[in-house]
Tab-separated table of N, CA, C and O in Angstrom:
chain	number	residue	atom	x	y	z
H	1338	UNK	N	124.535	86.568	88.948
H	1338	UNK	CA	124.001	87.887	89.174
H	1338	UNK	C	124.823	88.913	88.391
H	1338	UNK	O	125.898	88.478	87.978
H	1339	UNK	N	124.559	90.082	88.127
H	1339	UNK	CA	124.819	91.245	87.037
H	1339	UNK	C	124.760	92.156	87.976
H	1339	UNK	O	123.657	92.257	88.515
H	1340	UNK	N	126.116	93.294	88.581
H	1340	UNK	CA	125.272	94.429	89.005
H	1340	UNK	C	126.291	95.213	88.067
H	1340	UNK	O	127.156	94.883	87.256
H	1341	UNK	N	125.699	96.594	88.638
H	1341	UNK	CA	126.030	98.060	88.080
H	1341	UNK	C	125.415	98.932	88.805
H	1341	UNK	O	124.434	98.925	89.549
H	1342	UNK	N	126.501	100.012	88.293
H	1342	UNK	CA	125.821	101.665	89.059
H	1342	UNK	C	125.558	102.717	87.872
H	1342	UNK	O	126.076	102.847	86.764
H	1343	UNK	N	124.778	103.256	88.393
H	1343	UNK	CA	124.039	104.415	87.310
H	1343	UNK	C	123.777	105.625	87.767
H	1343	UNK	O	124.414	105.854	88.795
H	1344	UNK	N	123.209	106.354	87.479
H	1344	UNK	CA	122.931	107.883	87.703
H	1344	UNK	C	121.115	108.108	87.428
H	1344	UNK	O	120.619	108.668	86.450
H	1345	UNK	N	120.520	107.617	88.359
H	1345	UNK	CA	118.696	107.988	87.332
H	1345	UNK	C	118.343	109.316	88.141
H	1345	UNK	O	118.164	109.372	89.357
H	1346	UNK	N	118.281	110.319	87.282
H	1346	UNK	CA	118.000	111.736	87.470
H	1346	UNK	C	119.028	111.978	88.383
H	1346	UNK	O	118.791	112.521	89.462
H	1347	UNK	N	120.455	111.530	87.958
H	1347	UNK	CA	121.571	112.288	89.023
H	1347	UNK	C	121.802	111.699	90.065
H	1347	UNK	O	122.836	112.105	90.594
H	1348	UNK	N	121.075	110.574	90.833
H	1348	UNK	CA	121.248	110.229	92.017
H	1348	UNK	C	121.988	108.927	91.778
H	1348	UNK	O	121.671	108.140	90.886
H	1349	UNK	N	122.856	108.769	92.510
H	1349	UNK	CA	123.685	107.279	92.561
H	1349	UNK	C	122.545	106.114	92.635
H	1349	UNK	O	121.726	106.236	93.547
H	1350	UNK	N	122.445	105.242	91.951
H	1350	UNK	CA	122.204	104.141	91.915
H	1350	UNK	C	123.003	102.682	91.644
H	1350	UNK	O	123.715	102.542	90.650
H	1351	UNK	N	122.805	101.592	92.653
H	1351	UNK	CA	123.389	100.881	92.034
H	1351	UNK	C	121.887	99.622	92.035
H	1351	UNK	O	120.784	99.654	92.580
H	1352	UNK	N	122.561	98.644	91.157
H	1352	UNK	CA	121.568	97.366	90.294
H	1352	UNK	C	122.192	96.281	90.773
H	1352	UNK	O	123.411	96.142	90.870
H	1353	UNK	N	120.894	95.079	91.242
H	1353	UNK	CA	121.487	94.058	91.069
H	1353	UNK	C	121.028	93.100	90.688
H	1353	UNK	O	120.613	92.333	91.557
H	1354	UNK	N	120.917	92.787	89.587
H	1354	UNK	CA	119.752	91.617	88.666
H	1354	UNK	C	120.043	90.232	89.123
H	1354	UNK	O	121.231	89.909	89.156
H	1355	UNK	N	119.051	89.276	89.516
H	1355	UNK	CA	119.463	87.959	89.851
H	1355	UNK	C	119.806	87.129	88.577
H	1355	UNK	O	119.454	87.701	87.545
H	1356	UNK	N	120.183	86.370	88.464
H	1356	UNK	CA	120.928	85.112	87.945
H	1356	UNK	C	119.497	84.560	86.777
H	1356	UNK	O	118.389	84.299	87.246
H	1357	UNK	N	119.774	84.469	85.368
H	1357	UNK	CA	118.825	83.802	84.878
H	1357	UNK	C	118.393	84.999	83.455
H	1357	UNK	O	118.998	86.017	83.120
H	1358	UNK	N	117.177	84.398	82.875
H	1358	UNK	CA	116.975	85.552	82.384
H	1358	UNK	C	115.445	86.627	82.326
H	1358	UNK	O	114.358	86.051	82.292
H	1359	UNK	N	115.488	88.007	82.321
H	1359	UNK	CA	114.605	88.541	83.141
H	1359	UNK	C	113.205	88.729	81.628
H	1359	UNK	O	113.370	88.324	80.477
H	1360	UNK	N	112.584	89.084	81.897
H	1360	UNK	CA	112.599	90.642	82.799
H	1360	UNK	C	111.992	90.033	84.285
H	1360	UNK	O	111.101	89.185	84.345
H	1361	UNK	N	112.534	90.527	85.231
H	1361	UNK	CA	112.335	90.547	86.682
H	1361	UNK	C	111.630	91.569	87.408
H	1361	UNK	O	111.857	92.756	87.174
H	1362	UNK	N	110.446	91.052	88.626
H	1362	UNK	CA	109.879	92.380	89.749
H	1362	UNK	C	111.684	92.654	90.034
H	1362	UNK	O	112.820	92.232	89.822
H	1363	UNK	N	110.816	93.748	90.706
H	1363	UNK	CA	112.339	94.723	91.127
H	1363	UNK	C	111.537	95.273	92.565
H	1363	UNK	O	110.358	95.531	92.811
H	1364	UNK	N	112.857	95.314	93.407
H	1364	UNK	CA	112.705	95.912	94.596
H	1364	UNK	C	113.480	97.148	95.378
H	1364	UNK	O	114.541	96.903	95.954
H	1365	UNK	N	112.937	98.447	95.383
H	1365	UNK	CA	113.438	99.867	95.399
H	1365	UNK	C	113.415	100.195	96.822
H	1365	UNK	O	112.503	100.294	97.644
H	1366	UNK	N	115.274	100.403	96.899
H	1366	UNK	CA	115.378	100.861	98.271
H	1366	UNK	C	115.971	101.996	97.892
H	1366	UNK	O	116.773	102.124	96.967
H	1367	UNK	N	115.215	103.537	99.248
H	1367	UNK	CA	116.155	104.819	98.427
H	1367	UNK	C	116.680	105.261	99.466
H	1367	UNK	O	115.771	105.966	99.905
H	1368	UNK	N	117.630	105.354	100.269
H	1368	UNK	CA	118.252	105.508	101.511
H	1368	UNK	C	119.122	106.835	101.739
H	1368	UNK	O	119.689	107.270	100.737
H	1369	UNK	N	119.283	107.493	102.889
H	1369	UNK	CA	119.857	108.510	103.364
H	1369	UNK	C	121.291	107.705	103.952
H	1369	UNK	O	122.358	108.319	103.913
H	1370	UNK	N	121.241	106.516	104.409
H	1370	UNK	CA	122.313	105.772	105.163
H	1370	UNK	C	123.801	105.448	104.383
H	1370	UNK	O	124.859	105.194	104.959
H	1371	UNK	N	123.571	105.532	102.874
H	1371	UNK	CA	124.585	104.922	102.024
H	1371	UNK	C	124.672	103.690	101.547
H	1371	UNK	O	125.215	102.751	102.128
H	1372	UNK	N	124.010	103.649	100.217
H	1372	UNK	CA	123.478	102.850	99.170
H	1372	UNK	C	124.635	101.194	99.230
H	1372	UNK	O	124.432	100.002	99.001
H	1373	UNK	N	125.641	101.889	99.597
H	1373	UNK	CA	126.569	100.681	99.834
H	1373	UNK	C	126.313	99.626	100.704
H	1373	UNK	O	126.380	98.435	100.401
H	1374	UNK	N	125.989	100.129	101.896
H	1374	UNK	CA	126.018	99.397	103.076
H	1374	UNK	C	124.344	98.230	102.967
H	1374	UNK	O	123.676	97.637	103.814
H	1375	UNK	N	124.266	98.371	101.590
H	1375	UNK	CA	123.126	97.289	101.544
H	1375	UNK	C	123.277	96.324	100.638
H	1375	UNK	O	122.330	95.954	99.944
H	1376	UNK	N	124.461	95.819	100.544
H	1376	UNK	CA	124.961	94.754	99.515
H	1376	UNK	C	124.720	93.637	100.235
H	1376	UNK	O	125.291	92.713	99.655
H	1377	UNK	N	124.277	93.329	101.008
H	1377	UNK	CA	123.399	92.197	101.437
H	1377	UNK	C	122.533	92.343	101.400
H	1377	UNK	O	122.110	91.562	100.548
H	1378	UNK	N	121.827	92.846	101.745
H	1378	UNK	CA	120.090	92.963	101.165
H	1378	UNK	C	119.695	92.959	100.086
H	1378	UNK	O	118.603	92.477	99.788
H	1379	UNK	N	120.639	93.593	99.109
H	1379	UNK	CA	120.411	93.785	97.447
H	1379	UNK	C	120.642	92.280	97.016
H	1379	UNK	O	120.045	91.891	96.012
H	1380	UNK	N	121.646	91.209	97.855
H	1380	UNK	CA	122.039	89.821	97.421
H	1380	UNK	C	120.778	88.676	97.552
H	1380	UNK	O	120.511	87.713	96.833
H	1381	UNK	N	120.198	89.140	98.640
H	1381	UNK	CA	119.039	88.956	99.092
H	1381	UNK	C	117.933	88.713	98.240
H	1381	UNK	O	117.469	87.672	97.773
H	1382	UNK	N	117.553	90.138	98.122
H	1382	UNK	CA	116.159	89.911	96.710
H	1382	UNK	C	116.922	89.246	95.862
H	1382	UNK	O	116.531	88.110	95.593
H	1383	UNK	N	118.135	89.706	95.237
H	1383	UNK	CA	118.435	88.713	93.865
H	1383	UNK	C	118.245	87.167	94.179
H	1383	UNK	O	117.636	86.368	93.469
H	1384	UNK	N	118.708	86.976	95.047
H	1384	UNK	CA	119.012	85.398	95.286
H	1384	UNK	C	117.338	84.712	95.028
H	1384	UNK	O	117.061	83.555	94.713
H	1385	UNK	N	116.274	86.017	95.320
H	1385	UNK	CA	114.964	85.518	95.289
H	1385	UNK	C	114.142	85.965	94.106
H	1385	UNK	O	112.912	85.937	94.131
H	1386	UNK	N	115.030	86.488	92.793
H	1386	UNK	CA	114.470	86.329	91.638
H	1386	UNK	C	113.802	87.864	91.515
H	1386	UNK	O	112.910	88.298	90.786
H	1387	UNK	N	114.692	88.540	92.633
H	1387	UNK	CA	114.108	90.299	91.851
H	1387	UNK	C	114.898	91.435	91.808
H	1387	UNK	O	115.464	91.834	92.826
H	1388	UNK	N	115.002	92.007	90.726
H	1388	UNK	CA	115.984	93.218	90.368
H	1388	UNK	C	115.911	93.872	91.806
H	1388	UNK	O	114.793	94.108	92.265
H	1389	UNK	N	116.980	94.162	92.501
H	1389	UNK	CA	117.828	95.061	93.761
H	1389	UNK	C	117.721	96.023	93.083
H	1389	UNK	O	118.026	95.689	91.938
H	1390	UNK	N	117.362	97.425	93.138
H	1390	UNK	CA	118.137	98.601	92.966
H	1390	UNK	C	117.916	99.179	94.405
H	1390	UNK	O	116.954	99.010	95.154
H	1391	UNK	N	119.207	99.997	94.619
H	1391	UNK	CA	119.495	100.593	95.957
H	1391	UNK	C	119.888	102.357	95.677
H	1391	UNK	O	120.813	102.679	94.932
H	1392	UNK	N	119.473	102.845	96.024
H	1392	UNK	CA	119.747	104.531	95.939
H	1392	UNK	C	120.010	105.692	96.901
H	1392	UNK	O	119.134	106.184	97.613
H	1393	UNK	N	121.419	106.130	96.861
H	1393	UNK	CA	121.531	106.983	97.826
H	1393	UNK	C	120.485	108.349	97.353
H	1393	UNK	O	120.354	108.685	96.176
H	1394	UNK	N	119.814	109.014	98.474
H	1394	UNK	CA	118.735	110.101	98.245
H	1394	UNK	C	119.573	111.244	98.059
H	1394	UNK	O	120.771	111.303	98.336
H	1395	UNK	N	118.751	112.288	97.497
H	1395	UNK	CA	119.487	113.166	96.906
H	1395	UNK	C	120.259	114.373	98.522
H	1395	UNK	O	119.746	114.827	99.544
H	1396	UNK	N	121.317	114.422	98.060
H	1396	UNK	CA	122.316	115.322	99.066
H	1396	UNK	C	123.240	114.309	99.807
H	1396	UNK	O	124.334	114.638	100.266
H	1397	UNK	N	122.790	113.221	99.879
H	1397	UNK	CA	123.713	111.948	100.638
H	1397	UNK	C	124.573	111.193	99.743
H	1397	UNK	O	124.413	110.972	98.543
H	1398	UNK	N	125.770	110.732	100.733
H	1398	UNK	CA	126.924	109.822	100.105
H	1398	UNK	C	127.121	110.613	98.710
H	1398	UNK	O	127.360	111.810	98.549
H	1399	UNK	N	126.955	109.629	97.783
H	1399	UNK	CA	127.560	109.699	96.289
H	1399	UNK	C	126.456	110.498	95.687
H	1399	UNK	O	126.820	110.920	94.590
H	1400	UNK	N	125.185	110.883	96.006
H	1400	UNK	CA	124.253	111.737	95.516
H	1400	UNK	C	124.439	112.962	95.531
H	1400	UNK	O	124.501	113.357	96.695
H	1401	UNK	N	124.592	113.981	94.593
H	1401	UNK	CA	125.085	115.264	94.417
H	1401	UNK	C	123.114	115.968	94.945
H	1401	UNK	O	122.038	115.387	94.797
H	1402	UNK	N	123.460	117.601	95.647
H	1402	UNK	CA	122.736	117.623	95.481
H	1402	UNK	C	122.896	118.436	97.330
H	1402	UNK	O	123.985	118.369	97.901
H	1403	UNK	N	122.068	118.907	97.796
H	1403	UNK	CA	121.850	119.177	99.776
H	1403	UNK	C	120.498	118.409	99.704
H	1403	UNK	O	119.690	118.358	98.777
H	1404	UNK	N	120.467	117.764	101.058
H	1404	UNK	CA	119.721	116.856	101.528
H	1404	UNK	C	118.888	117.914	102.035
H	1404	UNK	O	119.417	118.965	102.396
H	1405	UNK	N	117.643	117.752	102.102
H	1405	UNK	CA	116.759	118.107	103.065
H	1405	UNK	C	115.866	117.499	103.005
H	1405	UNK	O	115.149	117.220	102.044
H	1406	UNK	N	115.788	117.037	104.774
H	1406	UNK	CA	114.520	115.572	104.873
H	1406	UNK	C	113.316	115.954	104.090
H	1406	UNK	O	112.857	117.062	103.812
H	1407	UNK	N	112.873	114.594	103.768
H	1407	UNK	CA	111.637	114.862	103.340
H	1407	UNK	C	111.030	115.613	102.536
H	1407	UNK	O	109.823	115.426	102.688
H	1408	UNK	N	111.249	116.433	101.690
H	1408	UNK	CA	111.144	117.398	100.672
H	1408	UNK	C	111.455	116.768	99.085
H	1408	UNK	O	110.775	117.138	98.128
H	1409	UNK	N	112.276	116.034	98.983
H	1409	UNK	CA	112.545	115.775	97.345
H	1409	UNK	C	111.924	113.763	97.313
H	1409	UNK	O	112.130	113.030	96.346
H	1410	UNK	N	111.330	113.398	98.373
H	1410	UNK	CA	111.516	111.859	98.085
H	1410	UNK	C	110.171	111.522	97.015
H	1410	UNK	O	110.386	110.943	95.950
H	1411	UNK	N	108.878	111.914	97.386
H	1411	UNK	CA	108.607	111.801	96.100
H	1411	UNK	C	108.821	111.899	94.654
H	1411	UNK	O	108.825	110.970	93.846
H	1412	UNK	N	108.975	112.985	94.464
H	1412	UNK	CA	109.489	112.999	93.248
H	1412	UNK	C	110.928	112.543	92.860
H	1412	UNK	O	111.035	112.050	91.737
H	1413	UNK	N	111.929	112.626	93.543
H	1413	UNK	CA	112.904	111.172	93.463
H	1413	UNK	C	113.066	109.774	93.445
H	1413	UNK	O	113.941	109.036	92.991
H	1414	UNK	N	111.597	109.518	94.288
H	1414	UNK	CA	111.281	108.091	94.407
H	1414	UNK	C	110.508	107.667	92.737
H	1414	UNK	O	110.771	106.601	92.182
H	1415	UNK	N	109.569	108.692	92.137
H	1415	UNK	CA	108.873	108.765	90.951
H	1415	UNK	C	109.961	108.974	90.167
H	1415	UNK	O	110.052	107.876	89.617
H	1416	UNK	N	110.595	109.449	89.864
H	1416	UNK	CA	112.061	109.565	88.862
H	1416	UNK	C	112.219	107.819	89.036
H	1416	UNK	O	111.856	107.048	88.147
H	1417	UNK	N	112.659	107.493	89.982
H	1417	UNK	CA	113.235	106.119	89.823
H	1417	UNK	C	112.570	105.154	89.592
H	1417	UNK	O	113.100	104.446	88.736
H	1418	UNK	N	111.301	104.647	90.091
H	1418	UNK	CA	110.274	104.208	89.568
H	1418	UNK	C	110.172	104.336	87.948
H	1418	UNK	O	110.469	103.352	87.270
H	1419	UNK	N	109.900	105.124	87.542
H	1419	UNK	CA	109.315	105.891	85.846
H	1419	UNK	C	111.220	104.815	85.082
H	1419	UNK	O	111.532	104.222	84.049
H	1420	UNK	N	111.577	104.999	85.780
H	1420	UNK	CA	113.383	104.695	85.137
H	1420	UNK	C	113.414	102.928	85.301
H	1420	UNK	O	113.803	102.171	84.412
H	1421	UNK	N	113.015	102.593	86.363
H	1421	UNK	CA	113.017	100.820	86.587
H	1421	UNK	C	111.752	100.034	85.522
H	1421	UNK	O	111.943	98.940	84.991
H	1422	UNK	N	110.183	101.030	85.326
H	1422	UNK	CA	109.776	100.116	84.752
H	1422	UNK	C	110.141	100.492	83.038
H	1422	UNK	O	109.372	100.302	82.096
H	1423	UNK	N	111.502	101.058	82.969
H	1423	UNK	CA	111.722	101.451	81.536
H	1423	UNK	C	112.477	100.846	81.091
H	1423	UNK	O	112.795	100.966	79.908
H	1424	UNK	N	113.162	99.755	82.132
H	1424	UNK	CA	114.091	98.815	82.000
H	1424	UNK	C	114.117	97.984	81.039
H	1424	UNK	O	112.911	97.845	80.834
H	1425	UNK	N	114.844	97.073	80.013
H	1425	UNK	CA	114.091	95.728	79.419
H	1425	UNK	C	114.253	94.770	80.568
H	1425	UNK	O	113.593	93.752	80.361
H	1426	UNK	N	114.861	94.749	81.628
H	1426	UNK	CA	115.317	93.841	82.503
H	1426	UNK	C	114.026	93.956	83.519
H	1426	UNK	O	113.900	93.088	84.384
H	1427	UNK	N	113.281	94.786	83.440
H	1427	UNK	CA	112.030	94.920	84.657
H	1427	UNK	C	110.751	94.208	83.906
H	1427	UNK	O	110.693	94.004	82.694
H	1428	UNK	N	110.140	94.004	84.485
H	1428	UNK	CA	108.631	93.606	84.371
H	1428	UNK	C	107.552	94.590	84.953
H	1428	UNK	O	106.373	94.242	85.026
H	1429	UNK	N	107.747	95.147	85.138
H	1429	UNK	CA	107.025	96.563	85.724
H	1429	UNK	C	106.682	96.826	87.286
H	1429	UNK	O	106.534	97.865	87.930
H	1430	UNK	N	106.613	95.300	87.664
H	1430	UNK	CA	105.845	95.125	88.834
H	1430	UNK	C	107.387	95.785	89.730
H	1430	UNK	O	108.569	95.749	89.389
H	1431	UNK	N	106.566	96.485	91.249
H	1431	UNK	CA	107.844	97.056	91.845
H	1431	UNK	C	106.923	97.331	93.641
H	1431	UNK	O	105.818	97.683	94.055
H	1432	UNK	N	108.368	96.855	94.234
H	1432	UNK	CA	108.009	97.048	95.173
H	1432	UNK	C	108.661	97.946	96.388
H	1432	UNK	O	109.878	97.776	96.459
H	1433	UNK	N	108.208	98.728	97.217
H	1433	UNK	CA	109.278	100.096	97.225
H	1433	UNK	C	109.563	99.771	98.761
H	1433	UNK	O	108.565	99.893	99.471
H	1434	UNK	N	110.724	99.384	99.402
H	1434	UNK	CA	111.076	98.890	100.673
H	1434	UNK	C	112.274	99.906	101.477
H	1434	UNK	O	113.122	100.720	101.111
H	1435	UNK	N	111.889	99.448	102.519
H	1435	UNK	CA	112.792	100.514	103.651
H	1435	UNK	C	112.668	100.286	105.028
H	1435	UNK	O	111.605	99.716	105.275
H	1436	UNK	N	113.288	100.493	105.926
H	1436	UNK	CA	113.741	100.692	107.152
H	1436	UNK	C	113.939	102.907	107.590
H	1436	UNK	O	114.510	103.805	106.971
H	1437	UNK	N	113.265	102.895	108.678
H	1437	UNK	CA	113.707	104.375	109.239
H	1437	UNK	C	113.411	104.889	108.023
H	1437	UNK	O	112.487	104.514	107.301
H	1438	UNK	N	114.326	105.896	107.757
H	1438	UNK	CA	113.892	106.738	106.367
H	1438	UNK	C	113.587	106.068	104.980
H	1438	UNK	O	112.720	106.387	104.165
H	1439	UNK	N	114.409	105.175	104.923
H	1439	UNK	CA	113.870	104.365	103.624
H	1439	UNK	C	112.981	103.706	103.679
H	1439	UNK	O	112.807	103.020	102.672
H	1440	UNK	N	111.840	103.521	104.956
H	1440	UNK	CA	110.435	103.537	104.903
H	1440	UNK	C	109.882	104.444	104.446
H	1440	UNK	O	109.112	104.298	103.496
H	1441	UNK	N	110.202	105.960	105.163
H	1441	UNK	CA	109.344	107.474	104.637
H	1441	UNK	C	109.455	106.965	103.110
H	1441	UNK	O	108.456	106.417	102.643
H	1442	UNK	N	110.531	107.100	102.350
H	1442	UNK	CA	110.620	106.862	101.002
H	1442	UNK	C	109.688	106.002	100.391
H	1442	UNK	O	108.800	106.388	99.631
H	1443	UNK	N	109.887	104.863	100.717
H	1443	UNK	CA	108.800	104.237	100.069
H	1443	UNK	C	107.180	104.599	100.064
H	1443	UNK	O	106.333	104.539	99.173
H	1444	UNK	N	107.114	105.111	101.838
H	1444	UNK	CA	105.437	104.982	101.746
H	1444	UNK	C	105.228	106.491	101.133
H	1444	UNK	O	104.110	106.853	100.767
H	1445	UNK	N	106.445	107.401	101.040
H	1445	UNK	CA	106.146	108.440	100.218
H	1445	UNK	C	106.065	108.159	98.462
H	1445	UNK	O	106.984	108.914	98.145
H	1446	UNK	N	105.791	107.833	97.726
H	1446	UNK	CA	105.900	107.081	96.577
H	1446	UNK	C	104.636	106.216	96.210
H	1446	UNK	O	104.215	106.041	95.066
H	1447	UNK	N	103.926	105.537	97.748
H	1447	UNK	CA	102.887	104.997	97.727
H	1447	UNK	C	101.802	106.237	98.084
H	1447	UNK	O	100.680	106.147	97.586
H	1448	UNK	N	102.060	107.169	98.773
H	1448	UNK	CA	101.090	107.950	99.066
H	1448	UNK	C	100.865	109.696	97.928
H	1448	UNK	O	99.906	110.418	97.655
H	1449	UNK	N	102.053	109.694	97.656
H	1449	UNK	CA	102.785	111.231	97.144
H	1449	UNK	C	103.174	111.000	95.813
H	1449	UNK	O	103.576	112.016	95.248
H	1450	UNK	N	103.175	110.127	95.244
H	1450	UNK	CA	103.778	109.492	93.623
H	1450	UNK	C	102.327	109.871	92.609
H	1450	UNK	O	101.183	109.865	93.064
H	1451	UNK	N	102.670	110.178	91.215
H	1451	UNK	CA	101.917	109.900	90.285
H	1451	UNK	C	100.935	108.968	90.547
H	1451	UNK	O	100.842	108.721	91.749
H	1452	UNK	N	99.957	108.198	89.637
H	1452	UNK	CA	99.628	106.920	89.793
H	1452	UNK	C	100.838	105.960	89.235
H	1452	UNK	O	101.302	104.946	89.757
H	1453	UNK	N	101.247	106.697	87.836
H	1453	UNK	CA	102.051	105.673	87.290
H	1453	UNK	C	103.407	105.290	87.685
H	1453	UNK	O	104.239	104.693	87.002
H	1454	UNK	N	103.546	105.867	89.299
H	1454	UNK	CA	104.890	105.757	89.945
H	1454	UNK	C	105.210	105.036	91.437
H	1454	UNK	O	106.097	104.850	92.270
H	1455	UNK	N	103.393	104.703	91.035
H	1455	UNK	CA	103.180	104.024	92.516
H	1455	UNK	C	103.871	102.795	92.562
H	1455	UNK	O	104.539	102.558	91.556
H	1456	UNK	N	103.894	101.796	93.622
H	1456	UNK	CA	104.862	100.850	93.845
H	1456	UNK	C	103.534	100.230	93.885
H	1456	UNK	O	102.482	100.747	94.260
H	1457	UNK	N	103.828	98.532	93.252
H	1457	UNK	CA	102.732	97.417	93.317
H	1457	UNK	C	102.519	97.343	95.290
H	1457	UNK	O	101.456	97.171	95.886
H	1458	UNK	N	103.977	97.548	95.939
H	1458	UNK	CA	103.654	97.189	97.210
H	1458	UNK	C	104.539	97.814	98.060
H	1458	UNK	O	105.327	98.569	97.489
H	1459	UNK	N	104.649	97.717	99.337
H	1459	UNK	CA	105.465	98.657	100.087
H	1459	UNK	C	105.588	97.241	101.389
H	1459	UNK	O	104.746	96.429	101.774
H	1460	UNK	N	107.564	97.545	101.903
H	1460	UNK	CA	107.482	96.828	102.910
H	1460	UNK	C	108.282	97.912	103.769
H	1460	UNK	O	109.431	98.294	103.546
H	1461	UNK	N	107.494	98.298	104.722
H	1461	UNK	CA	108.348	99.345	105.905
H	1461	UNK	C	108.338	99.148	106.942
H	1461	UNK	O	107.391	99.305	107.712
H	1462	UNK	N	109.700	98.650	107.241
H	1462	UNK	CA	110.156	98.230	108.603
H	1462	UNK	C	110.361	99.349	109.606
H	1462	UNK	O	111.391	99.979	109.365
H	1463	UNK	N	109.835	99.685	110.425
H	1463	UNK	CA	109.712	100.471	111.116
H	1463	UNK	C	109.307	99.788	112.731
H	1463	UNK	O	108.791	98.674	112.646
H	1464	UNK	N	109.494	100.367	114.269
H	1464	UNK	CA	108.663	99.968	114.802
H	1464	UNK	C	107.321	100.344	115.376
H	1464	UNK	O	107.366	101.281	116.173
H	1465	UNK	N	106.573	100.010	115.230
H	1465	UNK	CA	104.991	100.407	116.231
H	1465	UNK	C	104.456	99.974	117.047
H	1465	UNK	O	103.429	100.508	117.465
């Protein structure tokens, strides 16, 4: 596996490409909780053959910036999107996942995104 951290439109990101060679689906988590605390989950998709990227949202942890819920995740979630399928390491296909707020994120992206920023799929753990 390959990771790294980056900056896409300013916001901390970090990468974690699985083992082999790509281009790889990729799976986008954008979190208020701290992008760190998901280095198992990011080990996770890799181990299953898809680019991890994990992102603290803008105003949180290592993300410069004041948080205010719900207001910047589309178009942060579309920044990052537009940036993963620009990858050579991506294949375009993307799928935008979350828990609690990093559900809002995703299904904001599926509902609130460009077309060309939409996610192939959404998994939001939430309960109902």
């Amino acid at each position: 596996m390959t990771a790294f951290s980056t900056a896409v439109g300013e916001l901390a990101t970090d990468v974690l490409l699985p083992a082999g060679h790509g281009p790889f689906p990729a799976v986008l988590v954008r979190t208020p909780y701290d992008r760190t605390r998901h280095e198992a989950e990011a080990r996770a998709w890799a181990r299953r053959g898809f680019a991890a990227v994990v992102q603290d949202v803008r105003g949180r942890f290592a993300s410069p910036g004041e948080w205010h819920p719900y207001a910047h995740e589309a178009a942060d979630g579309t920044a990052a999107v537009r940036w993963i399928r620009e990858q050579p390491w991506s294949d375009g296909r993307l799928v935008a996942a979350g828990a609690s707020y990093a559900a809002h994120c995703a299904l904001a992206l599926a509902l609130d995104a460009p077309w060309d920023a939409r996610p192939d799929a959404v998994i939001a753990a939430v309960p109902a």
